[in-house]
Coordinates of C-alpha atoms in Angstrom, one line a residue:
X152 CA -7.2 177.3 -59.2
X153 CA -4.8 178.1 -62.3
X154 CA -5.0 174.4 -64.3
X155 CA -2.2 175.6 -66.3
X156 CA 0.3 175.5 -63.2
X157 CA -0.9 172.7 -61.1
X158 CA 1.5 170.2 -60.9
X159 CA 1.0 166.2 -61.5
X160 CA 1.9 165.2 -57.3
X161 CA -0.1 168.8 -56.3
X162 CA -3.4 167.2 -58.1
X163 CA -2.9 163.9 -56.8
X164 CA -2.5 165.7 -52.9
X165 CA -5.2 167.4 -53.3
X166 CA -7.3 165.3 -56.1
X167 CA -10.8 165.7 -54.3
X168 CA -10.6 169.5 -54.5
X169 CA -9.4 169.8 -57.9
X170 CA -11.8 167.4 -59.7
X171 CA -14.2 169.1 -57.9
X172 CA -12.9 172.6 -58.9
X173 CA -12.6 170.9 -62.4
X174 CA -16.4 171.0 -62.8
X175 CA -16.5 174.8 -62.7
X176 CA -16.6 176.0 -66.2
X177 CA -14.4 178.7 -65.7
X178 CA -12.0 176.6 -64.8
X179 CA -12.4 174.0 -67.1
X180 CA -12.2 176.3 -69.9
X181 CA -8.8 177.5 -69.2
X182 CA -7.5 173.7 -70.2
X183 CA -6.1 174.2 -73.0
X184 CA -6.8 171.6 -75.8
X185 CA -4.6 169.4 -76.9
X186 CA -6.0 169.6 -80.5
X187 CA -5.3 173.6 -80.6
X188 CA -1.6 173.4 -80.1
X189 CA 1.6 172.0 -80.9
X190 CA 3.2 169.5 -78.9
X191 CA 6.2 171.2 -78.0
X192 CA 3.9 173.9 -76.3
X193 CA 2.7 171.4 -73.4
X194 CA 5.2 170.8 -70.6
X195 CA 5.2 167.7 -68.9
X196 CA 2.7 166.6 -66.4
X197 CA 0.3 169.7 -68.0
X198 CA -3.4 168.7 -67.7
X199 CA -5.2 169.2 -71.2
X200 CA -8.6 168.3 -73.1
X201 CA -8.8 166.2 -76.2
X202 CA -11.6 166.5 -78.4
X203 CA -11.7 163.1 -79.9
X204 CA -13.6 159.8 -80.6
X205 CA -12.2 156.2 -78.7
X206 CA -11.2 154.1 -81.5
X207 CA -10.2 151.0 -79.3
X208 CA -10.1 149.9 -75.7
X209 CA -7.3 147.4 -74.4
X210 CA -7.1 145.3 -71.3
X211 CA -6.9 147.0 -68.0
X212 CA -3.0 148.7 -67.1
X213 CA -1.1 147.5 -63.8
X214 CA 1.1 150.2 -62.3
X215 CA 2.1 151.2 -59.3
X216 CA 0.1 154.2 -57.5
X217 CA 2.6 154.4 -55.0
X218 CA 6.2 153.6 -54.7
X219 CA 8.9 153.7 -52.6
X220 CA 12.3 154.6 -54.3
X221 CA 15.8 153.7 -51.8
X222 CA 18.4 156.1 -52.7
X223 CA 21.6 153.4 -51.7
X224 CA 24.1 156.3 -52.4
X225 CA 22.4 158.2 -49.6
X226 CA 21.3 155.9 -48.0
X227 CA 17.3 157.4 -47.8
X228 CA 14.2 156.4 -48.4
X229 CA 11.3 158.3 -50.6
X230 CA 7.6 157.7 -51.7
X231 CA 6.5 158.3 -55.4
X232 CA 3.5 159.0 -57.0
X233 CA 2.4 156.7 -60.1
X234 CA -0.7 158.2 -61.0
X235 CA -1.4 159.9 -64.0
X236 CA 1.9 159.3 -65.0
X237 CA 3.7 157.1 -67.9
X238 CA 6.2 155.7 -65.4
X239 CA 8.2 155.4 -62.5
X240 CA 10.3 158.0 -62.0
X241 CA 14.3 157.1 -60.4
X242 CA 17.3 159.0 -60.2
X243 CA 20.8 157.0 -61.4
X244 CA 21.2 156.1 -57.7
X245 CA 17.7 154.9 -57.2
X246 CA 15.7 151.7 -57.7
X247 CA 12.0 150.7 -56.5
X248 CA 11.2 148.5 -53.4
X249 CA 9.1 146.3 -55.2
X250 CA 9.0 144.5 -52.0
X251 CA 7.7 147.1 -49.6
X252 CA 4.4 146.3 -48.2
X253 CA 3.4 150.2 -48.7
X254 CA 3.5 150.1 -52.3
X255 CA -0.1 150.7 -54.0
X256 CA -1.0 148.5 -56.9
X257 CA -3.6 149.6 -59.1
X258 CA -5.0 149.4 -62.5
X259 CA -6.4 151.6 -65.2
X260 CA -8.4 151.6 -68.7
X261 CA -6.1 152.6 -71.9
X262 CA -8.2 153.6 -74.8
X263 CA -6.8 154.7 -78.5
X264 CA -8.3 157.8 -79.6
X265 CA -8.0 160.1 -82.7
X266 CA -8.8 163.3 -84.0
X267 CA -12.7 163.6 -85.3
X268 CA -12.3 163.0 -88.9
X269 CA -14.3 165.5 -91.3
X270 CA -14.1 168.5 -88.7
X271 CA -15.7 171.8 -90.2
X272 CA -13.0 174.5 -90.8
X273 CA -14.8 176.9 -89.2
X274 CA -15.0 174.7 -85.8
X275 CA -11.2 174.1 -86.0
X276 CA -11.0 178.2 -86.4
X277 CA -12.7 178.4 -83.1
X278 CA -11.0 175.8 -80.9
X279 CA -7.7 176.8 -82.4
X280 CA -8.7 181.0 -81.5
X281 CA -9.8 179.7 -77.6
X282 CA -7.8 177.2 -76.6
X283 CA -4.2 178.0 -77.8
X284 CA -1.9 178.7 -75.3
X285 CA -0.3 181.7 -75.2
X286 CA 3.1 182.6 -74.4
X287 CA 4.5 186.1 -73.3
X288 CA 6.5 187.4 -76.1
X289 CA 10.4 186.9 -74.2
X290 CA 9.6 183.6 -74.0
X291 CA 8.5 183.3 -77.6
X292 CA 11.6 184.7 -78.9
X293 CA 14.2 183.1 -77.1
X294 CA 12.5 179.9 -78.0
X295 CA 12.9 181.5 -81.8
X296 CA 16.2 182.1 -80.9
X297 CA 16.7 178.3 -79.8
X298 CA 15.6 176.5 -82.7
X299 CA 17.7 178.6 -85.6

C-alpha cells in the first residue's frame, strides 16, 4: 500500500483494509509528518502524522458522511463522500439533496493541537532527515521555476 498515493474516496472504499494496513510499521512510517515539511509540499486529501499535544477539545462536528449532489444542468444524480474531509464538495451546476433519505449524518470530535513546545534540536534534526518528503528533481525545479 503506497500512503503517499492513496486517495481520500479510495480510503474511505476500502477503510477496513487500510487502517488495518496502517498498523504495519512499514507502512506507517512512510507517512510523512506534517511537522517535517512545508505546507505547500502536502496535496490535498494527503494522509499525514502530527507529532503534537491536544490543547483543547470542542463539541462534537455534524457533517454529512454521505451526500447526494443533483447536477440540474445534466440532469444526473451522484453520491459524495464527506469523510475525512473539510466540506462538501459541488460543481457550479450542483447543489446537495439535503432531503434525500440516503444521506448519512454523522458526527466527529475536533481537537486543537500544537507543536510540542521546547523540542530538542537534535529530535527536530531527525524527524525533519526521516519524514521529509521528497520530490524528484524535474518537479523541484519547475516548481523553482514557478515561484520566481
Amino acid at each position: 500500500m503506497d500512503v503517499s498515493k492513496i486517495s481520500v474516496q479510495q480510503f474511505v472504499e476500502n477503510e477496513e483494509q487500510c487502517l488495518k494496513n496502517l498498523l504495519e510499521p512499514e507502512v506507517w512510517e512512510k507517512i510523512p509528518l506534517l511537522n517535517a515539511n512545508h505546507v505547500h509540499d502536502f496535496r490535498d486529501g494527503m494522509l499525514v502524522k502530527f507529532r503534537g499535544m491536544v490543547q483543547d477539545m470542542y463539541g462534537p462536528e455534524y457533517y454529512l458522511e454521505k451526500y447526494e449532489v443533483i447536477n440540474e444542468k445534466a440532469n444526473s444524480r451522484v453520491i459524495r463522500n464527506g469523510k475525512y474531509c473539510d466540506g462538501v464538495v459541488t460543481g457550479s451546476e450542483e447543489i446537495i439533496d439535503f432531503d434525500n433519505n440516503d444521506n448519512v449524518r454523522a458526527e466527529r470530535q475536533r481537537y486543537v493541537a500544537v507543536s510540542i513546545p521546547g523540542i530538542n534540536p537534535w529530535v527536530q534534526e531527525y524527524e525533519n532527515n526521516k519524514y521529509h518528503i521528497q520530490h524528484n528533481s524535474s518537479a523541484a525545479s519547475s516548481s523553482a521555476n514557478k515561484r520566481s
